């Protein structure tokens, strides 16, 4: 189930303890994810997903081999 913020926007979060640095999310959605100095993926823009990037966010969540990305409710 995709969760949304109170403003109606989708939001994602990367769990740095689960992320192993495969960075598939960065390849699939570079507008939404970046890599920190340790090679761990991070969500850009506080994890808020603009409507036009929702499909890319879903792909990133589905393709994370460590299940480190999730949709969050705010």
mmCIF file of C-alpha atoms in Angstrom:
data_model
loop_
_atom_site.group_PDB
_atom_site.id
_atom_site.type_symbol
_atom_site.label_atom_id
_atom_site.label_comp_id
_atom_site.label_asym_id
_atom_site.label_seq_id
_atom_site.Cartn_x
_atom_site.Cartn_y
_atom_site.Cartn_z
ATOM 1 C CA UNK A 1 0.000 0.000 0.000
ATOM 2 C CA UNK A 2 1.340 3.387 -0.998
ATOM 3 C CA UNK A 3 1.166 5.935 1.782
ATOM 4 C CA UNK A 4 0.873 9.659 1.277
ATOM 5 C CA UNK A 5 1.588 12.800 3.270
ATOM 6 C CA UNK A 6 -1.218 14.882 4.671
ATOM 7 C CA UNK A 7 -0.781 17.102 1.605
ATOM 8 C CA UNK A 8 -1.586 14.087 -0.566
ATOM 9 C CA UNK A 9 1.977 13.514 -1.781
ATOM 10 C CA UNK A 10 3.799 10.200 -1.802
ATOM 11 C CA UNK A 11 6.880 10.002 0.448
ATOM 12 C CA UNK A 12 9.742 7.481 0.577
ATOM 13 C CA UNK A 13 12.361 6.704 3.185
ATOM 14 C CA UNK A 14 15.648 4.797 2.950
ATOM 15 C CA UNK A 15 16.695 2.733 5.967
ATOM 16 C CA UNK A 16 20.484 3.237 6.113
ATOM 17 C CA UNK A 17 20.894 0.136 8.273
ATOM 18 C CA UNK A 18 19.385 -2.052 5.543
ATOM 19 C CA UNK A 19 20.914 -0.324 2.510
ATOM 20 C CA UNK A 20 23.905 -2.235 1.153
ATOM 21 C CA UNK A 21 24.780 0.328 -1.507
ATOM 22 C CA UNK A 22 23.473 -1.462 -4.606
ATOM 23 C CA UNK A 23 22.036 1.944 -5.583
ATOM 24 C CA UNK A 24 19.466 0.591 -8.002
ATOM 25 C CA UNK A 25 17.192 3.347 -6.714
ATOM 26 C CA UNK A 26 19.650 5.973 -7.937
ATOM 27 C CA UNK A 27 19.770 4.358 -11.367
ATOM 28 C CA UNK A 28 15.985 4.060 -11.597
ATOM 29 C CA UNK A 29 15.066 7.402 -10.044
ATOM 30 C CA UNK A 30 18.027 9.803 -9.885
ATOM 31 C CA UNK A 31 15.587 12.662 -9.306
ATOM 32 C CA UNK A 32 14.554 11.035 -6.009
ATOM 33 C CA UNK A 33 17.700 9.355 -4.639
ATOM 34 C CA UNK A 34 21.386 10.126 -4.178
ATOM 35 C CA UNK A 35 24.374 8.384 -2.613
ATOM 36 C CA UNK A 36 26.045 9.653 0.553
ATOM 37 C CA UNK A 37 29.768 9.559 1.341
ATOM 38 C CA UNK A 38 29.432 5.993 2.653
ATOM 39 C CA UNK A 39 27.781 4.640 -0.506
ATOM 40 C CA UNK A 40 24.355 4.468 1.110
ATOM 41 C CA UNK A 41 21.318 5.700 -0.774
ATOM 42 C CA UNK A 42 19.467 8.708 0.582
ATOM 43 C CA UNK A 43 16.117 10.184 -0.383
ATOM 44 C CA UNK A 44 16.246 13.679 -1.824
ATOM 45 C CA UNK A 45 13.785 16.474 -1.007
ATOM 46 C CA UNK A 46 12.888 14.966 2.373
ATOM 47 C CA UNK A 47 11.627 11.897 0.525
ATOM 48 C CA UNK A 48 8.669 13.736 -0.982
ATOM 49 C CA UNK A 49 7.765 12.365 -4.399
ATOM 50 C CA UNK A 50 6.233 14.748 -6.931
ATOM 51 C CA UNK A 51 3.220 13.241 -8.716
ATOM 52 C CA UNK A 52 5.094 12.984 -12.028
ATOM 53 C CA UNK A 53 7.755 10.752 -10.375
ATOM 54 C CA UNK A 54 5.433 8.348 -8.532
ATOM 55 C CA UNK A 55 6.013 5.489 -10.990
ATOM 56 C CA UNK A 56 9.785 5.857 -10.629
ATOM 57 C CA UNK A 57 9.431 5.791 -6.834
ATOM 58 C CA UNK A 58 7.395 2.583 -7.027
ATOM 59 C CA UNK A 59 10.038 1.001 -9.269
ATOM 60 C CA UNK A 60 12.789 1.968 -6.829
ATOM 61 C CA UNK A 61 10.902 0.458 -3.880
ATOM 62 C CA UNK A 62 10.137 -2.737 -5.803
ATOM 63 C CA UNK A 63 13.706 -3.158 -7.063
ATOM 64 C CA UNK A 64 15.627 -2.625 -3.823
ATOM 65 C CA UNK A 65 17.233 -6.023 -3.120
ATOM 66 C CA UNK A 66 17.592 -5.218 0.590
ATOM 67 C CA UNK A 67 14.040 -3.834 1.020
ATOM 68 C CA UNK A 68 15.643 -0.681 2.411
ATOM 69 C CA UNK A 69 13.181 1.725 0.783
ATOM 70 C CA UNK A 70 9.623 2.100 1.944
ATOM 71 C CA UNK A 71 6.694 4.424 1.572
ATOM 72 C CA UNK A 72 6.019 6.388 4.738
ATOM 73 C CA UNK A 73 3.031 8.183 6.185
ATOM 74 C CA UNK A 74 3.574 11.679 7.542
#
